[in-house]
Coordinates of C-alpha atoms in Angstrom, one line a residue:
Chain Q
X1035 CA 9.1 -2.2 18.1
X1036 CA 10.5 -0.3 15.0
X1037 CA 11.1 3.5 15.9
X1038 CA 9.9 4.2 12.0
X1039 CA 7.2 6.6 11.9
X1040 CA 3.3 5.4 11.5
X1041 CA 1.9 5.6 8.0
X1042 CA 0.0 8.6 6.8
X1043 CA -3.2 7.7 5.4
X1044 CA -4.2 9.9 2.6
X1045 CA -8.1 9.9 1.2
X1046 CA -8.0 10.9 -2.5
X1047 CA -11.0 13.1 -3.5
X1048 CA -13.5 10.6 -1.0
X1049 CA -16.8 11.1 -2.0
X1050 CA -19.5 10.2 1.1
X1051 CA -18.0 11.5 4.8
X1052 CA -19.4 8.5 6.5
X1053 CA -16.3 6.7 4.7
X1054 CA -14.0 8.9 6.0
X1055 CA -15.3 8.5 9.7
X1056 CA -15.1 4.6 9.0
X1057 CA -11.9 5.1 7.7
X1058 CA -10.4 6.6 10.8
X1059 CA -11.9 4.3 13.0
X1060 CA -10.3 2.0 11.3
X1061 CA -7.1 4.1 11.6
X1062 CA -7.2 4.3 15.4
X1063 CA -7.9 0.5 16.2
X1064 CA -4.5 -0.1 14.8
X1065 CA -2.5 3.1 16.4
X1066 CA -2.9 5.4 13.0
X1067 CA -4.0 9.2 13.8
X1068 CA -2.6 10.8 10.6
X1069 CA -5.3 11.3 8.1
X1070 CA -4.6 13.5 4.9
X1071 CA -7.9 14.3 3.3
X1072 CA -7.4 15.8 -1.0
X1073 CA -10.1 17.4 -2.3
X1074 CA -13.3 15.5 -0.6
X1075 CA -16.3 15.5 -2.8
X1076 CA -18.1 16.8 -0.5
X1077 CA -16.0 19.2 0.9
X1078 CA -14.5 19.5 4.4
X1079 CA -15.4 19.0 7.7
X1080 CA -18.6 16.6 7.0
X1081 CA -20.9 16.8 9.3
X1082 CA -21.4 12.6 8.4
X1083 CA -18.0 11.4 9.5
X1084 CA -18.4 12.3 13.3
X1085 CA -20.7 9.5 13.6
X1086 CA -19.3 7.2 11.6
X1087 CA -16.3 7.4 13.4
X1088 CA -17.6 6.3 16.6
X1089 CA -15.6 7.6 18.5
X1090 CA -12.7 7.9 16.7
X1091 CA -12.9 12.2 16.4
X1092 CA -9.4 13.0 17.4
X1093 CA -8.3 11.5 13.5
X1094 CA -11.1 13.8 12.3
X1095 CA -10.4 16.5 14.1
X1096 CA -6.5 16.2 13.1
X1097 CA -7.3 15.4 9.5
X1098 CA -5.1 17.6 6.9
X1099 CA -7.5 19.1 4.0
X1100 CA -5.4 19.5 0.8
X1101 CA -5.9 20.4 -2.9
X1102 CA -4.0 17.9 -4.4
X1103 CA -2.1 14.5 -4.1
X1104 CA 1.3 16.3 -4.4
X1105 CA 0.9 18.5 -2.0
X1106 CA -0.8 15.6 -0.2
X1107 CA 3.0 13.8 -0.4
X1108 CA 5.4 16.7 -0.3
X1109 CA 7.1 15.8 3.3
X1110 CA 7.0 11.9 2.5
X1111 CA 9.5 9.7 1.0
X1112 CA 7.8 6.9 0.3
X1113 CA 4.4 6.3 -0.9
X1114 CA 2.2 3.2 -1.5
X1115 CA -1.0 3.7 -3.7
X1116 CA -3.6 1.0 -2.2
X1117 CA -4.8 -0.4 -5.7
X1118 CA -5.2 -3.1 -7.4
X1119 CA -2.6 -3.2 -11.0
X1120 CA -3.1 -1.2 -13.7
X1121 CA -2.2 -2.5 -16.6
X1122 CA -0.6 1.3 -18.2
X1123 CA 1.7 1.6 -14.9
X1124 CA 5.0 -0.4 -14.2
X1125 CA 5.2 0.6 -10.2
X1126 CA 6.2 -2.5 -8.5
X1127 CA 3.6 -4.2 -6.6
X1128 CA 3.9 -5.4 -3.0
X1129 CA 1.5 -7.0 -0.6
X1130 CA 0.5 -5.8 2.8
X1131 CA 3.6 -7.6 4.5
X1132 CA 5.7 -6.0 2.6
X1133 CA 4.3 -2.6 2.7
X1134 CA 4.5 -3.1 6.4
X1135 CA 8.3 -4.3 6.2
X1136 CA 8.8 -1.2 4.2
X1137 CA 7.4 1.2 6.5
X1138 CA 9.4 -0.1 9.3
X1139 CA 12.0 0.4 7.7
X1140 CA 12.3 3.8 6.4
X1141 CA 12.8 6.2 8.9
X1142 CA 11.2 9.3 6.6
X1143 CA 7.5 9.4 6.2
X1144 CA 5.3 6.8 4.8
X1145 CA 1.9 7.7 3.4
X1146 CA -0.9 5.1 2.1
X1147 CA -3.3 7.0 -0.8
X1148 CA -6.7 5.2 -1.2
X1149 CA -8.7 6.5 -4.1
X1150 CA -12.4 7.5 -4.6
X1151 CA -14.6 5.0 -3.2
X1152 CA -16.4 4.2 -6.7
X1153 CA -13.7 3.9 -9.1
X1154 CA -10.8 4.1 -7.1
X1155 CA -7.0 5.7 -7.6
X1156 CA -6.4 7.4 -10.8
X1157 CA -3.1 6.9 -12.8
X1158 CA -2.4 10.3 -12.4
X1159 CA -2.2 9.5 -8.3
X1160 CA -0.6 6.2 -8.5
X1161 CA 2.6 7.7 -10.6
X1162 CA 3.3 9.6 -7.4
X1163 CA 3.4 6.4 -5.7
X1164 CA 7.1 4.4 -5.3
X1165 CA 5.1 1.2 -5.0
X1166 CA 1.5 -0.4 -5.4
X1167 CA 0.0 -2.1 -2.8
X1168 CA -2.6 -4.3 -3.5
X1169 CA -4.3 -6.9 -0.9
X1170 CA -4.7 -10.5 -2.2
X1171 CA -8.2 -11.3 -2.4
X1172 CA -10.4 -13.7 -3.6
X1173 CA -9.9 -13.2 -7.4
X1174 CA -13.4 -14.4 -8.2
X1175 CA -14.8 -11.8 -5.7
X1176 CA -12.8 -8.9 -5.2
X1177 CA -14.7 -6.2 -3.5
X1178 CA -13.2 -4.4 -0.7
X1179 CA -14.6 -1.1 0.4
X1180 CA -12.2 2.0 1.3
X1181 CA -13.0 1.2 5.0
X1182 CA -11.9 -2.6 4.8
X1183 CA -8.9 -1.6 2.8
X1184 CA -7.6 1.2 5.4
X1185 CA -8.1 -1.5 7.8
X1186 CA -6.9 -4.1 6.7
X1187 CA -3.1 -2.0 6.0
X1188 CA -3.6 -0.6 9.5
X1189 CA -3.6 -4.7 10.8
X1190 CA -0.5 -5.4 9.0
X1191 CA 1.3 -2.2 9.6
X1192 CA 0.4 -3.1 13.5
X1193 CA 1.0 -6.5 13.2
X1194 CA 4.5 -6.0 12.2
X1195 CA 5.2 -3.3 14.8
X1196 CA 5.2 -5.7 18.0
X1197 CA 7.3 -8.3 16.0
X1198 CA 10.9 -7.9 16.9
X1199 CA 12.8 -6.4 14.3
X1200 CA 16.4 -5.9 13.7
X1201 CA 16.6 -2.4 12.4
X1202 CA 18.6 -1.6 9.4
X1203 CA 18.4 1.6 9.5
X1204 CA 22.3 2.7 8.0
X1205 CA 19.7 3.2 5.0
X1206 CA 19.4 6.8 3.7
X1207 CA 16.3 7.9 4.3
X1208 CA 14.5 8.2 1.4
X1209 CA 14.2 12.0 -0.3
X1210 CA 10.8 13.9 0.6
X1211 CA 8.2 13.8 -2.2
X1212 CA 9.2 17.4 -2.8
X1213 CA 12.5 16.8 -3.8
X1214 CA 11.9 14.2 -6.2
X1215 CA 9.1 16.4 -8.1
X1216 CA 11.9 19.4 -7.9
X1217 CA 14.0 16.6 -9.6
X1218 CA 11.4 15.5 -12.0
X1219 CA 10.5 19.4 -13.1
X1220 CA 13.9 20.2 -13.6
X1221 CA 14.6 17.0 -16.2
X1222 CA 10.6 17.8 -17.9
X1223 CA 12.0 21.4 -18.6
X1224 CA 15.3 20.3 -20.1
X1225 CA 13.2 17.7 -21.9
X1226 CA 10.7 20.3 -23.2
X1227 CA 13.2 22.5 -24.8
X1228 CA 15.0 19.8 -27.0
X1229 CA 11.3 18.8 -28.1
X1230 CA 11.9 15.3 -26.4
X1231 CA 7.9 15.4 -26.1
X1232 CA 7.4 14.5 -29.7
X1233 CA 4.7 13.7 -30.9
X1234 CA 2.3 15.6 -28.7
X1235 CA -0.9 13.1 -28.0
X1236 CA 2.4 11.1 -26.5
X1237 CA 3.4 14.0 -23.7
X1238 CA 1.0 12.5 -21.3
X1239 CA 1.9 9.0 -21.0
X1240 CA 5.3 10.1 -21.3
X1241 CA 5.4 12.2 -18.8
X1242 CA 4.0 9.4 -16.7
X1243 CA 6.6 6.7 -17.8
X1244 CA 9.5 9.0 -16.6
X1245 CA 7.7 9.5 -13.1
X1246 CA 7.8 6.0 -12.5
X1247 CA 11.1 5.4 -13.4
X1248 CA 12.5 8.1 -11.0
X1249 CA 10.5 7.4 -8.7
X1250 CA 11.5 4.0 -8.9
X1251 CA 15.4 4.0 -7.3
X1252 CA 13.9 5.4 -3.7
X1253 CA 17.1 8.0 -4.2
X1254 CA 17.6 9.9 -0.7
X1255 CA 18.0 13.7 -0.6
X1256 CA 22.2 13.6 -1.3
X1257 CA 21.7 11.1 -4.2
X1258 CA 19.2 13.1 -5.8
X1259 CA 21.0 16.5 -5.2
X1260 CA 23.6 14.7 -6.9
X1261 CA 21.5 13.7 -10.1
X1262 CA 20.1 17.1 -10.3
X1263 CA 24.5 18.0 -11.0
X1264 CA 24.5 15.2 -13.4
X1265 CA 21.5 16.6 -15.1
X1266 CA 22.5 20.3 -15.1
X1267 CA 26.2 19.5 -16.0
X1268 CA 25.0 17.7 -19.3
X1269 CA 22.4 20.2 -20.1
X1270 CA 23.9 23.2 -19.3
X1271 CA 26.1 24.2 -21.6
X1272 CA 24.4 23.2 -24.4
X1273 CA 21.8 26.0 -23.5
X1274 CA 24.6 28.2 -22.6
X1275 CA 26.0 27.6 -25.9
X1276 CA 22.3 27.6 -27.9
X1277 CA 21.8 31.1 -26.1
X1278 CA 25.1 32.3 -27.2
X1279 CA 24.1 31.4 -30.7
X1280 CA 20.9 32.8 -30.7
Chain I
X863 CA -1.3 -24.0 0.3
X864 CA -2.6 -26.1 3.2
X865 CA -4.8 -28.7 2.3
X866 CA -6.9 -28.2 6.0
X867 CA -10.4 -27.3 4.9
X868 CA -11.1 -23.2 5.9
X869 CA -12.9 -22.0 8.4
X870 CA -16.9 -21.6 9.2
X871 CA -17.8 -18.6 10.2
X872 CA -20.5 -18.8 13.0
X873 CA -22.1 -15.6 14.0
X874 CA -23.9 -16.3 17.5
X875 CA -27.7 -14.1 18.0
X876 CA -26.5 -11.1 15.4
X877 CA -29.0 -8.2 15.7
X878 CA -29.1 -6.5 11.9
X879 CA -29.3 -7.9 8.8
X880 CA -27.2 -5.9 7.2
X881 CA -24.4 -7.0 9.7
X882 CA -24.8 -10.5 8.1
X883 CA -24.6 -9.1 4.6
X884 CA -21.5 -7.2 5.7
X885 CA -19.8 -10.2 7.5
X886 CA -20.8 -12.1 4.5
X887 CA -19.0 -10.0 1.6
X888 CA -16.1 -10.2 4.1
X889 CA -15.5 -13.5 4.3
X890 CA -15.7 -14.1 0.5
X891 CA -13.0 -11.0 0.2
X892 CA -10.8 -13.9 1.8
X893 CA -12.8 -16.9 0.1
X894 CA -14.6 -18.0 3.1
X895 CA -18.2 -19.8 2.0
X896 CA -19.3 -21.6 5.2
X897 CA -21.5 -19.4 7.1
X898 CA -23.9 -20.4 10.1
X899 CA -26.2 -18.8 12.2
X900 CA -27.0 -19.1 15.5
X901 CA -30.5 -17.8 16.7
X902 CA -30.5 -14.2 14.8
X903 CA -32.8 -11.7 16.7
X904 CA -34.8 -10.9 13.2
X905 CA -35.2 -14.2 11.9
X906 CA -33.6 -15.8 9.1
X907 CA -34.0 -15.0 6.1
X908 CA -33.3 -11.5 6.7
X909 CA -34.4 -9.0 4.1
X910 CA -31.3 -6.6 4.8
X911 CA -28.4 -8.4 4.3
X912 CA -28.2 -9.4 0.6
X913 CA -28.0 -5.3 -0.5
X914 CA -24.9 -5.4 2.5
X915 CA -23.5 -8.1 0.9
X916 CA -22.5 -6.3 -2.1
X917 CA -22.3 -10.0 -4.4
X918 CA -21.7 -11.9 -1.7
X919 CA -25.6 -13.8 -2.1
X920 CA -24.1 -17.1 -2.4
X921 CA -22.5 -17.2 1.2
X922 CA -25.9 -16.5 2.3
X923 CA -27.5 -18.2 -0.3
X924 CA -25.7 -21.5 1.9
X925 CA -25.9 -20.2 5.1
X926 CA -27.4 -22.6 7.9
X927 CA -29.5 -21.9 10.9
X928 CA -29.1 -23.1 14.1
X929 CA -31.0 -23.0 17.4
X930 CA -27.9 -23.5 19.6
X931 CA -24.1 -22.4 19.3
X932 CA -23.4 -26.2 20.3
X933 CA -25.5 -27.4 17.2
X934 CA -23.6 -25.1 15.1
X935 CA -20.3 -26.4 16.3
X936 CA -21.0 -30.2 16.7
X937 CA -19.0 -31.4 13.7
X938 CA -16.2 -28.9 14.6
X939 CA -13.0 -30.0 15.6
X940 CA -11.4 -26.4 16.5
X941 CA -13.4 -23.4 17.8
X942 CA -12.1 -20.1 18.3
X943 CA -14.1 -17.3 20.2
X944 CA -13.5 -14.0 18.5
X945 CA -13.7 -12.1 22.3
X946 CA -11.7 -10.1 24.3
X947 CA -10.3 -11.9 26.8
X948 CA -12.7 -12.7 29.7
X949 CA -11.9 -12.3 33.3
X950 CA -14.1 -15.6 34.5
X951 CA -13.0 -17.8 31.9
X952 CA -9.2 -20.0 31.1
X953 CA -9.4 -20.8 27.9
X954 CA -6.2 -19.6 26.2
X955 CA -6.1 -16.3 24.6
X956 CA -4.0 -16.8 21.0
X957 CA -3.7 -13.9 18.3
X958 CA -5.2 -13.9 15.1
X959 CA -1.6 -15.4 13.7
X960 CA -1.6 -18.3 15.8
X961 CA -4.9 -18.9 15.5
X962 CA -4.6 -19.3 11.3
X963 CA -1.8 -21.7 12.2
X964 CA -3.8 -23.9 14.1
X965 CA -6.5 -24.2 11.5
X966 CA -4.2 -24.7 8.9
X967 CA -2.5 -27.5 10.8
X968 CA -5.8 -28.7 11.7
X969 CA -6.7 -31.5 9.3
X970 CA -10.7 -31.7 11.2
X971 CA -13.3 -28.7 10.7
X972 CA -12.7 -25.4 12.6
X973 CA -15.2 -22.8 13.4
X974 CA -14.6 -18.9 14.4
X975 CA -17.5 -17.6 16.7
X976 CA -18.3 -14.2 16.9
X977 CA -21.0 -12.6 19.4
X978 CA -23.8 -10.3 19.1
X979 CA -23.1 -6.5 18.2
X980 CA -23.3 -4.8 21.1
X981 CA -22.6 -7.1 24.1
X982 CA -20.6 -9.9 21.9
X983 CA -20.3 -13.3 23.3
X984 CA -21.4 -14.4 26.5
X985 CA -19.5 -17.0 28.8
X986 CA -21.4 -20.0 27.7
X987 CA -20.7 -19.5 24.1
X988 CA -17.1 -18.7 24.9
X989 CA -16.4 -21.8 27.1
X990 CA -17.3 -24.2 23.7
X991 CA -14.4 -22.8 22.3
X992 CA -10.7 -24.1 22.9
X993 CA -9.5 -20.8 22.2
X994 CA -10.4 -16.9 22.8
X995 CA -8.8 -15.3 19.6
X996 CA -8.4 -11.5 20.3
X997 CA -7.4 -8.9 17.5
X998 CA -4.6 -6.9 18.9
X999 CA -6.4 -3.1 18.9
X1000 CA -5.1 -0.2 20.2
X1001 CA -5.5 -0.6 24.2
X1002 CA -7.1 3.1 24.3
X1003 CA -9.6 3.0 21.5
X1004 CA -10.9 -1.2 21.1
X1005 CA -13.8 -0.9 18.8
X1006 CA -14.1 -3.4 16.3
X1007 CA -17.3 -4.1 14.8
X1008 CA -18.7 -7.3 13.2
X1009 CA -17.9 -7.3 10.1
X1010 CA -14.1 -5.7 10.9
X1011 CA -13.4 -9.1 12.8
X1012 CA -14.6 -11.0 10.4
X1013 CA -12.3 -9.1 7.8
X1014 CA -9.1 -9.4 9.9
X1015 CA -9.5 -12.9 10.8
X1016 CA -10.7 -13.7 7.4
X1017 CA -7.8 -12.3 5.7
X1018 CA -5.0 -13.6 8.4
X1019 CA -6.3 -17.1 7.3
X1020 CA -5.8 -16.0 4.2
X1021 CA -2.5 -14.8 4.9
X1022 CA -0.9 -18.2 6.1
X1023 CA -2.9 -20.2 3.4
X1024 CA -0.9 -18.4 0.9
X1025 CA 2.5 -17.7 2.7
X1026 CA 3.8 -20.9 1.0
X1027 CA 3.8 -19.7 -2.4
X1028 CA 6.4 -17.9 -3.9
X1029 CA 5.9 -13.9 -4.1
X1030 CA 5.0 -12.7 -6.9
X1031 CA 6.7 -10.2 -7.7
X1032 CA 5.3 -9.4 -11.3
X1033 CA 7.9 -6.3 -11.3
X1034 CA 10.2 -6.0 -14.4
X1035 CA 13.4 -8.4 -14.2
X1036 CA 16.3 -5.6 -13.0
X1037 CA 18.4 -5.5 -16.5
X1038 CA 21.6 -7.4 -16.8
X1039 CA 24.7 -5.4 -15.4
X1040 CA 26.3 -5.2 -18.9
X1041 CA 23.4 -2.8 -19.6
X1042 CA 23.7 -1.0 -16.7
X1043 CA 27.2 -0.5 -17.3
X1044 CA 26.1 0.8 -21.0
X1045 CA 24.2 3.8 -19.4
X1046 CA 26.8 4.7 -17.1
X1047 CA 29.8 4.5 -19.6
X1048 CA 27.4 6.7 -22.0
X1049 CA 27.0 8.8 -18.8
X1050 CA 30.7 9.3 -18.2
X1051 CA 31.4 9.9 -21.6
X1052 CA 29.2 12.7 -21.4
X1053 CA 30.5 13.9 -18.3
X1054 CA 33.9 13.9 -19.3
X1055 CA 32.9 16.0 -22.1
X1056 CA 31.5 18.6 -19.7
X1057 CA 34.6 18.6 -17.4
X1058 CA 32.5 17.0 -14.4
X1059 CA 35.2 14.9 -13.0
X1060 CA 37.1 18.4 -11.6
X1061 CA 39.5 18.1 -9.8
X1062 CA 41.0 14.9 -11.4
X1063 CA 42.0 13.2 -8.0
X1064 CA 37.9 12.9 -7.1
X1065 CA 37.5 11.0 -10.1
X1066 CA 37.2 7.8 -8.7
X1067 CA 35.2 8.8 -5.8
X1068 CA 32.8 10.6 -8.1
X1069 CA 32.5 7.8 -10.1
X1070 CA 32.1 5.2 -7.6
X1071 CA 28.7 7.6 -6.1
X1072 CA 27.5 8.0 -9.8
X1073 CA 27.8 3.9 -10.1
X1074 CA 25.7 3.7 -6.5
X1075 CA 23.3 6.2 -7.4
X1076 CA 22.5 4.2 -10.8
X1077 CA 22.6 0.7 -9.5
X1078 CA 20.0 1.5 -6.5
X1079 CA 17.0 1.8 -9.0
X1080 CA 17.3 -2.0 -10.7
X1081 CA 15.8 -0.3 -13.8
X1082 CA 14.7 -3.2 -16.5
X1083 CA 16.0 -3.2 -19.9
X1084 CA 12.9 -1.0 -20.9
X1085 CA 13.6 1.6 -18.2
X1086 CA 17.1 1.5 -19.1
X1087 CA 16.8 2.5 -22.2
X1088 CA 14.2 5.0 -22.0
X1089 CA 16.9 6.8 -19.4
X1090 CA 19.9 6.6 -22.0
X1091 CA 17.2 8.1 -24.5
X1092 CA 16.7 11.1 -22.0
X1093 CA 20.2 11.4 -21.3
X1094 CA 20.7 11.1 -25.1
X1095 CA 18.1 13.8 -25.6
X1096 CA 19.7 16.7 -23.1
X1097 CA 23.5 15.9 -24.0
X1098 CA 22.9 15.2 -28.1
X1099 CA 22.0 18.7 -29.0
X1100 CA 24.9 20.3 -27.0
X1101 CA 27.2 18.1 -28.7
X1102 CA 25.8 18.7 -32.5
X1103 CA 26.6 22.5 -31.4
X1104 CA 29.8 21.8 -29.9
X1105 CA 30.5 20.0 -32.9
X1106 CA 29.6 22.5 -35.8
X1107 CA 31.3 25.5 -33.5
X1108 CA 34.6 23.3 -33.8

């Protein structure tokens, strides 16, 4: 058993509550009893996902209501959107084995976002996430619901936690969420005031391209303390000197 | 891939249509066609389970009817009885894992049964099967439903009948190191400028983390650049200053 903790799953703006008591029944057949809920259509408790649930109320009744994805992440270090690719985003794509390996891995926090049951996770939600996960299914029939999906990463994740692993755990622990968007504010303000947001129709995807790629490195807390100094030592004085001049 | 022929899915006395719908869009998640039916309490055709089966018409389109669960399994080589295991009964109990593993090594047909929705199989189905094959729940909260045990067991098949081929891992090839070692000489250049290596005998040390820090990520060629363009961006303008204040 890996002493890693159990996957968060987080529901991104779910629209009917009967999902979400499928969803944590789904949960609890595998060992799963945190649920993160953002900003449910429908708002929050529903009075639909008790029944769904069958049984499964102690998920429902634990279930976290928040108003958005980031907050959602703050306390987690590593994140895997439950999507299939986008074409627009470069976040590396695993399967559900290797989601699983990487959970048992990483002694932070792990969360799992699923998106809106009709059209899914938005790009805005998947930048958060280090990595993609994306169940191989029939190509010429590819059509699971959020239920089957939830479950689905809740067999593997369980699957994988009665093999035997070595642990490797001399690993930093990956940086909270928190600490990474501190990170990523920091460099969008410096970037802002040398008009590296140029032209404007650009800022968005831009924005969105540098997410990824510092999201990317999985940098722990020390490491991205330490960028942050690299950052402010090369940008400092430059608006040390521009105020002195102005 | 394994060139033993999948799986059929034989769904012993279901209650609802829509159960069969849902079982149905399941299997073809995990490009499972062969379904039969043993004795359904509603009849067969049933009027509910092409809206449950979300697309999934032509597995039911095919499906066949039996009277008996030994007529459904008579060309069979291999059946598995989706069940807890069953006080009365011998037959070995084998996970969903080992289970995929027989069928794939299994050159003759092989059949999963699965029981009616509230009481699930009964001994007499069970003993016509040379295995149980038991999903690993949660001990406290077991409560898979139909169409969740034909999902898992669907998709560990799946699993295994994919394993052989080689990941595909459609990430970004990590940039060659001489481009790596680009960004972190123009790095230390501007470092150097800023008088981050202070005090001089922590140079190396300092240097050594940056290197770390910067090699973790595998950034592509594209992601490289784009972070010597930031870097470029926050240091440049400092510099042009510097420069016309000298």
């Amino acid at each position: 058993m890996s002493s890693a903790p159990p996957p968060i799953i987080v529901l991104v703006r779910p629209q009917l509550g009967q999902n979400i008591g499928k969803a944590a029944r789904a949960m609890l057949n595998f060992g799963l009893t945190e649920m993160r809920i953002v900003a449910p259509r429908d708002g929050w408790p529903n009075p639909d996902a008790g029944p769904a649930a069958s049984g499964a109320d102690l998920v429902l009744e634990r279930a976290q209501l928040y108003d958005t994805v980031a907050e959602a992440l703050a306390d987690c270090s590593q994140v895997f959107a439950s999507t299939v690719r986008k074409r627009d985003i470069v976040t590396p794509v695993v399967g559900p084995e290797e989601m699983a390996q990487a959970i048992h891995g990483q002694p932070g926090r792990s969360a799992i976002l699923f998106g809106p049951e009709r059209s899914g996770l938005a790009t805005e939600d998947v930048v958060l996430a280090s990595h993609i996960v994306t169940v191989p299914i029939n190509p010429e029939f590819g059509s699971l619901n959020l239920a089957q999906a939830v479950i689905l990463l809740a067999y593997e994740w369980s699957r994988q936690a009665t093999l035997v692993q070595p642990t490797r755990f001399e690993v930093e622990p990956r940086a909270p969420q928190a600490e990474l968007d501190g990170l990523i504010e920091h460099l969008d303000g410096y970037l802002a005031q040398v008009n590296y947001f140029n032209p404007p129709e650009r800022i968005h995807a831009t924005r969105n391209t540098i997410r990824t790629i510092f999201t990317k490195p999985g940098w722990s807390s020390r490491e991205l303390k330490a960028v942050r100094g690299i950052i402010r030592a090369i940008a400092q004085p430059r608006i040390r000197s521009n105020s002195s001049n102005s």
